[in-house]
XYZ file of C-alpha atoms in Angstrom:
465
model
C -0.015 0.054 0.014
C 1.294 3.423 -0.845
C 1.214 6.250 1.683
C 1.431 10.037 1.666
C 2.327 12.476 4.370
C -0.464 14.580 5.903
C 0.035 17.261 8.585
C -1.995 18.506 11.516
C -1.178 20.620 14.541
C 0.373 17.522 16.173
C 2.881 16.896 13.270
C 3.130 14.508 10.308
C 1.223 11.351 9.821
C 1.465 8.619 7.142
C -1.935 8.167 5.391
C -3.004 5.584 2.805
C -2.625 7.283 -0.571
C -6.061 6.008 -1.865
C -8.039 7.509 1.029
C -9.472 10.968 1.385
C -9.043 11.282 5.058
C -6.208 13.238 6.656
C -3.829 13.288 9.644
C -6.414 13.603 12.406
C -8.321 10.578 11.095
C -5.231 8.511 10.831
C -4.136 9.550 14.329
C -7.479 8.287 15.681
C -7.106 4.993 13.915
C -3.764 4.458 15.606
C -4.760 5.806 19.034
C -7.972 3.859 19.434
C -7.591 0.296 18.341
C -10.615 -0.701 20.353
C -13.322 -3.153 19.352
C -15.003 -3.571 15.968
C -17.943 -1.034 16.389
C -17.256 1.556 13.765
C -19.161 4.884 13.720
C -22.604 4.161 12.350
C -23.210 5.085 8.712
C -26.311 6.949 9.886
C -24.094 9.341 11.833
C -21.909 9.934 8.772
C -25.001 10.700 6.716
C -26.284 13.035 9.492
C -22.876 14.776 9.350
C -23.028 15.077 5.585
C -26.458 16.782 5.707
C -25.115 19.127 8.486
C -21.864 20.065 6.661
C -23.921 20.745 3.536
C -26.301 22.929 5.322
C -23.446 24.822 7.122
C -21.660 25.408 3.763
C -24.940 26.805 2.277
C -25.423 29.150 5.237
C -21.895 30.273 5.478
C -22.130 31.195 1.750
C -25.289 33.214 2.369
C -23.626 34.937 5.176
C -20.733 35.773 2.824
C -18.236 33.695 4.867
C -17.571 31.135 2.229
C -16.998 31.643 -1.451
C -19.270 30.143 -4.138
C -16.711 27.729 -5.598
C -15.853 26.143 -2.229
C -19.487 26.011 -1.261
C -20.558 24.209 -4.412
C -17.598 21.705 -4.041
C -18.457 21.017 -0.452
C -22.171 20.515 -1.322
C -21.216 17.913 -4.085
C -18.879 16.117 -1.766
C -21.590 15.939 0.927
C -23.993 14.606 -1.554
C -21.536 11.925 -2.570
C -21.157 10.873 1.105
C -24.977 10.466 1.470
C -25.081 8.506 -1.816
C -22.452 6.127 -0.490
C -19.882 7.041 -3.095
C -17.217 7.730 -0.478
C -17.920 4.679 1.658
C -14.628 3.233 2.928
C -13.364 6.612 4.083
C -15.005 6.576 7.524
C -13.100 3.938 9.491
C -13.202 5.312 12.970
C -14.562 3.288 15.925
C -17.190 4.310 18.471
C -14.571 4.124 21.221
C -12.845 7.393 20.717
C -13.078 10.818 22.301
C -16.417 11.218 24.031
C -17.212 14.460 22.104
C -16.821 12.670 18.737
C -14.215 15.109 17.660
C -12.298 12.549 15.582
C -15.364 11.592 13.652
C -16.170 15.302 13.084
C -12.663 15.738 11.751
C -12.945 12.596 9.685
C -15.968 13.961 7.770
C -14.209 17.390 7.581
C -11.039 15.888 6.138
C -12.849 13.603 3.650
C -15.118 16.383 2.421
C -12.312 18.848 2.181
C -10.115 16.419 0.037
C -12.989 15.458 -2.214
C -14.060 19.124 -2.573
C -10.438 19.953 -3.529
C -10.585 17.279 -6.140
C -13.871 18.548 -7.532
C -12.236 21.940 -7.917
C -9.591 20.393 -10.059
C -6.617 20.016 -7.650
C -4.853 16.796 -6.389
C -5.733 16.921 -2.733
C -2.490 14.800 -2.089
C -0.404 17.762 -3.150
C -2.340 20.796 -2.086
C -5.747 21.389 -0.531
C -8.041 24.171 -1.946
C -10.619 23.434 0.741
C -9.460 23.319 4.374
C -11.088 20.897 6.892
C -11.268 23.320 9.752
C -11.362 26.712 8.051
C -13.872 25.884 5.376
C -15.839 22.689 6.044
C -15.910 23.194 9.896
C -16.447 27.052 9.675
C -18.469 28.378 12.500
C -18.689 24.988 14.118
C -17.138 22.790 16.942
C -17.258 19.106 17.343
C -19.129 19.801 20.507
C -22.098 21.169 18.655
C -21.853 19.205 15.360
C -21.746 15.740 16.804
C -24.894 16.072 18.947
C -26.642 17.732 15.962
C -25.576 15.017 13.529
C -26.728 12.227 15.838
C -30.256 13.892 16.242
C -30.561 14.214 12.518
C -29.749 10.521 12.249
C -32.291 9.603 14.915
C -35.127 11.511 13.346
C -34.369 10.188 9.852
C -34.088 6.547 10.981
C -37.207 6.646 13.065
C -39.166 7.777 9.987
C -37.361 5.460 7.540
C -37.134 2.293 9.632
C -39.000 2.151 12.940
C -42.418 3.723 12.133
C -42.971 1.684 9.034
C -42.019 -1.525 10.826
C -44.433 -0.761 13.748
C -47.205 -0.094 11.274
C -46.513 -3.407 9.373
C -46.856 -5.499 12.526
C -49.655 -3.513 13.941
C -51.714 -3.815 10.685
C -51.193 -7.590 10.804
C -52.539 -7.779 14.334
C -55.539 -5.614 13.396
C -56.337 -8.044 10.615
C -55.904 -11.120 12.766
C -57.986 -9.438 15.603
C -60.878 -8.988 13.270
C -60.479 -12.403 11.661
C -60.596 -14.088 15.121
C -63.139 -11.915 16.798
C -65.710 -14.658 17.303
C -63.359 -17.327 18.518
C -64.122 -17.759 22.240
C -61.261 -19.064 24.259
C -60.172 -19.378 27.861
C -58.218 -16.516 29.438
C -55.192 -16.907 31.592
C -53.840 -14.954 34.504
C -50.987 -15.896 36.725
C -50.353 -18.812 34.354
C -53.678 -20.148 35.570
C -57.102 -20.549 34.053
C -59.206 -17.356 34.038
C -62.512 -16.245 32.533
C -63.123 -16.285 28.655
C -62.353 -13.801 26.035
C -62.087 -13.983 22.289
C -58.923 -14.597 20.402
C -59.586 -11.312 18.675
C -59.651 -9.550 21.959
C -56.404 -11.067 23.029
C -54.674 -9.977 19.921
C -56.254 -6.496 20.122
C -54.002 -5.816 23.101
C -51.022 -6.178 20.859
C -52.464 -3.582 18.482
C -52.753 -1.084 21.265
C -49.278 -1.896 22.676
C -47.804 -1.031 19.299
C -49.907 2.144 18.969
C -48.913 3.362 22.362
C -45.220 2.617 21.840
C -45.202 4.506 18.532
C -46.921 7.499 20.266
C -44.253 7.481 23.019
C -41.385 7.463 20.376
C -43.107 10.244 18.461
C -43.448 12.234 21.576
C -39.696 12.069 22.168
C -39.069 13.695 18.796
C -40.131 17.121 20.004
C -36.835 17.058 21.998
C -34.761 15.500 19.237
C -35.491 18.245 16.712
C -33.802 20.811 18.930
C -30.323 21.041 17.519
C -27.085 22.020 19.209
C -25.565 23.611 16.094
C -24.465 27.164 16.675
C -23.302 26.541 20.297
C -19.804 25.853 19.135
C -17.369 24.861 21.977
C -19.186 25.494 25.222
C -22.661 26.886 24.220
C -21.721 30.533 23.775
C -21.555 30.400 20.032
C -18.070 31.769 19.773
C -16.868 32.066 16.072
C -20.475 31.424 14.820
C -22.738 34.026 13.287
C -25.857 35.025 15.413
C -28.104 33.825 12.661
C -26.162 30.686 11.857
C -28.085 28.132 13.975
C -31.468 29.160 12.794
C -30.473 29.334 9.104
C -28.810 25.954 9.273
C -31.981 24.423 10.741
C -34.077 26.004 7.948
C -31.687 24.485 5.245
C -31.754 21.123 6.883
C -35.480 21.017 6.804
C -35.291 21.758 3.033
C -32.690 19.057 2.555
C -34.095 16.219 4.675
C -37.774 16.882 4.080
C -38.766 15.084 7.342
C -42.186 15.300 8.817
C -40.662 17.129 11.779
C -39.003 20.566 11.567
C -35.543 20.970 13.046
C -35.177 23.938 15.208
C -32.349 25.699 16.955
C -32.101 24.643 20.558
C -33.302 27.442 22.721
C -30.386 26.807 25.233
C -27.129 25.689 23.632
C -25.579 25.161 27.062
C -28.223 22.508 27.701
C -27.704 21.059 24.201
C -24.075 20.401 24.719
C -23.971 19.156 28.235
C -27.186 17.143 28.562
C -28.689 14.326 26.499
C -32.079 13.959 28.365
C -33.830 13.992 24.985
C -31.894 10.872 24.036
C -32.723 9.233 27.295
C -36.462 10.037 26.518
C -36.077 8.341 23.086
C -34.265 5.342 24.453
C -36.820 4.969 27.104
C -39.559 4.887 24.471
C -37.615 2.264 22.539
C -37.115 0.343 25.768
C -40.984 0.443 26.307
C -41.436 -0.927 22.769
C -38.946 -3.647 23.502
C -40.873 -4.499 26.599
C -44.096 -4.810 24.659
C -42.447 -6.927 21.964
C -41.060 -9.257 24.611
C -44.616 -9.657 25.963
C -46.092 -10.309 22.526
C -43.298 -12.801 21.470
C -43.608 -14.706 24.768
C -47.474 -14.856 24.589
C -47.349 -16.171 20.970
C -44.769 -18.932 21.753
C -46.625 -20.034 24.861
C -49.960 -20.193 22.994
C -48.177 -22.011 20.215
C -46.386 -24.448 22.585
C -46.530 -28.104 21.789
C -47.446 -29.409 19.353
C -48.953 -32.177 21.578
C -47.760 -31.488 25.112
C -48.123 -27.687 25.342
C -50.959 -25.243 25.184
C -51.227 -25.445 21.392
C -54.019 -22.937 20.905
C -52.202 -21.288 17.971
C -50.400 -22.752 15.057
C -47.447 -20.679 13.801
C -45.382 -21.142 10.599
C -42.846 -23.765 10.600
C -39.771 -22.128 9.153
C -36.848 -24.385 9.843
C -35.785 -27.505 11.673
C -35.646 -26.920 15.422
C -33.074 -29.490 16.495
C -29.963 -31.215 15.211
C -30.840 -34.423 17.218
C -34.650 -34.496 17.519
C -36.194 -35.233 14.120
C -39.287 -33.235 13.271
C -38.891 -30.677 15.987
C -39.916 -27.133 15.101
C -39.256 -24.161 17.375
C -40.774 -20.671 17.721
C -37.627 -19.062 16.422
C -39.071 -15.688 15.493
C -40.207 -15.213 19.011
C -36.877 -16.270 20.283
C -35.116 -13.783 17.999
C -37.517 -11.013 19.027
C -36.937 -11.659 22.763
C -33.212 -11.522 22.329
C -33.533 -8.170 20.510
C -35.754 -6.915 23.334
C -33.078 -7.862 25.871
C -30.335 -6.109 23.881
C -32.484 -2.931 23.631
C -33.118 -2.968 27.416
C -29.331 -3.257 27.947
C -28.830 -0.334 25.460
C -31.230 1.855 27.453
C -29.216 1.190 30.545
C -26.066 2.277 28.626
C -27.767 5.356 27.378
C -29.118 6.353 30.699
C -25.801 6.059 32.444
C -23.978 7.848 29.596
C -26.389 10.757 29.648
C -25.742 11.195 33.434
C -22.067 11.929 32.761
C -22.504 15.447 31.504
C -19.595 17.097 33.375
C -19.698 20.909 33.310
C -20.191 22.205 29.719
C -19.969 18.958 27.767
C -21.207 15.422 27.866
C -18.383 13.221 26.659
C -20.274 10.027 26.045
C -21.891 11.071 22.788
C -20.565 8.260 20.442
C -21.774 5.521 22.753
C -25.136 7.202 23.165
C -25.543 7.481 19.334
C -24.285 3.869 18.750
C -26.696 2.309 21.184
C -29.809 4.246 20.105
C -29.197 3.577 16.422
C -28.629 -0.033 17.173
C -31.909 -0.231 19.064
C -33.785 1.468 16.196
C -32.231 -0.969 13.682
C -32.731 -4.190 15.648
C -36.347 -3.263 16.683
C -37.198 -2.405 13.134
C -35.673 -5.597 11.685
C -37.118 -7.939 14.238
C -40.763 -6.556 13.841
C -40.500 -7.024 10.075
C -39.031 -10.501 10.381
C -41.617 -11.478 13.078
C -44.469 -10.044 10.983
C -43.365 -11.787 7.738
C -42.196 -15.124 9.171
C -44.698 -15.601 12.075
C -47.554 -13.151 12.691
C -49.076 -13.300 9.134
C -49.302 -17.066 9.441
C -50.877 -17.343 12.900
C -53.891 -19.611 12.869
C -56.093 -20.897 15.656
C -56.189 -24.549 16.646
C -59.969 -24.679 17.191
C -59.913 -28.151 18.700
C -57.563 -27.287 21.482
C -59.208 -23.880 22.053
C -62.625 -25.627 22.476
C -61.332 -28.266 24.708
C -59.567 -25.829 27.180
C -62.566 -23.592 27.206
C -65.039 -26.351 28.047
C -62.601 -27.778 30.644
C -61.999 -24.680 32.479
C -63.203 -24.207 36.033
C -63.243 -20.486 35.800
C -66.461 -20.548 33.893
C -67.997 -20.698 37.259
C -67.404 -17.008 37.602
C -70.584 -16.474 35.587
C -72.605 -17.912 38.442
C -71.453 -15.262 41.040
C -74.467 -13.026 40.499
C -76.936 -15.931 40.863
C -75.466 -18.099 43.683
C -72.854 -15.948 45.236
C -68.999 -16.103 45.350
C -68.768 -18.783 48.047
C -71.153 -21.192 46.526
C -69.525 -20.733 43.076
C -66.121 -21.387 44.690
C -67.572 -24.600 46.351
C -68.624 -25.883 42.896
C -65.244 -25.167 41.262
C -63.233 -26.736 44.183
C -65.464 -29.805 44.275
C -65.330 -30.368 40.483
C -61.500 -29.994 40.596
C -61.214 -32.478 43.487
C -63.577 -35.015 41.959
C -62.334 -34.410 38.313
C -65.872 -33.721 37.267
C -67.532 -30.895 35.420
C -68.979 -27.748 36.866
C -72.383 -28.678 35.721
C -72.300 -32.009 37.446
C -71.192 -30.588 40.840
C -73.655 -27.666 40.584
C -76.570 -30.002 40.218
C -75.286 -32.586 42.750
C -74.820 -29.868 45.308
C -78.369 -28.794 44.679
C -77.362 -25.231 43.880
C -78.674 -25.252 40.262
C -80.637 -27.295 37.842
C -79.377 -28.485 34.549
C -81.375 -25.810 32.792
C -80.272 -23.026 35.136
C -76.649 -23.912 34.651
C -76.945 -23.883 30.794
C -78.823 -20.534 30.980
C -76.196 -18.800 33.049
C -72.967 -20.343 31.880
C -72.495 -19.237 28.294
C -68.824 -18.554 27.466
C -69.662 -16.289 24.543
C -71.680 -14.000 26.893
C -68.688 -13.796 29.292
C -66.497 -11.747 26.865
C -68.128 -8.373 27.414
C -69.785 -6.472 30.285
C -73.603 -6.617 30.606
C -76.094 -4.474 32.463
């Protein structure tokens, strides 16, 4: 591999000749050989949107000439299009402000912009990473801005469509199964009846509420730190810079949510409570998905020695030793994702608490964990929908058997013979392995006709006057 010499304020560095990055990026590569978790591409894209908007605004404020502005814009567009992939090698485990990643994008854009202007960036740079690409900015305000841009874009692009997909499937299934009466269960014990449609309707509402909570967090995420520069004072930035950058970002990204200048830049740099709010909403979604996945796999357990009220798609062999075994693998995958997201939320919460004085220095790990949570939740909901939920079917034979065998149908008799007499019937039937009807008649509490009149499972699935 051929190398060239690049310089920064710390001295000279050898940089691969085929890469656009410079000395600061190379210095980070050598100083932080930690893990395999590279800076998420969504952060790089967020930076590209931001650097483009900053160039546009600096030009409008007569702080950046037209040629440099157009070259920076084109370079940023190429970053978003993936044409410069391979030039962003830095790991998450770097400086807590994300300075090296900010300089990575600055160096790459400056080199490519120089090339666009007709000069070999290896020999001379017409566009400077700090003085031009980073004009009026600091890593301390650009990194939190880039990550919030990434969060909002990914929520719209990935998470919300995935929630809608799974929710719509459960809406259809709930309607399809609305007349199938089954036994309910609480405490892992028999309870009173409900319909299978009612049972699945809870999942619809879970997903609706989870999305509403995530959407509620966006009102904090659209407040951007840009313009705060180093400590929140806005040193070296124009007074109109922040507001103008937000306006340009809204034109570029065309999100459903308008970015605005954070009303208090000191808050924007030192605190990430908005990120904790988002992570908490993702954690709540993970909790609901854990519940849904566990319910489905319990109801589908068997096929002969479990509950077996639901049949789910058989996607792959479940055992390397037991022939014919099929497992609820989509549920298992989704519960593992849920556990990971719950762990990510703990990481984000602790990281956000570490805002010392004017700057939180856990920004990369916050960004990494939230973006991973968004990605994992989106992917698992799509997979669970396509490979499991759409294929859920009732096992009517088992549903009917459990319904008719349940002792908790006795609850319908409370208004007629009282709680204690109803309990006596249930306990006696359980002890003697007989039916409720048999014991009700034998105990002289009801006639056959009265029992049939009062105990109708389908009438127990809704309140009555």
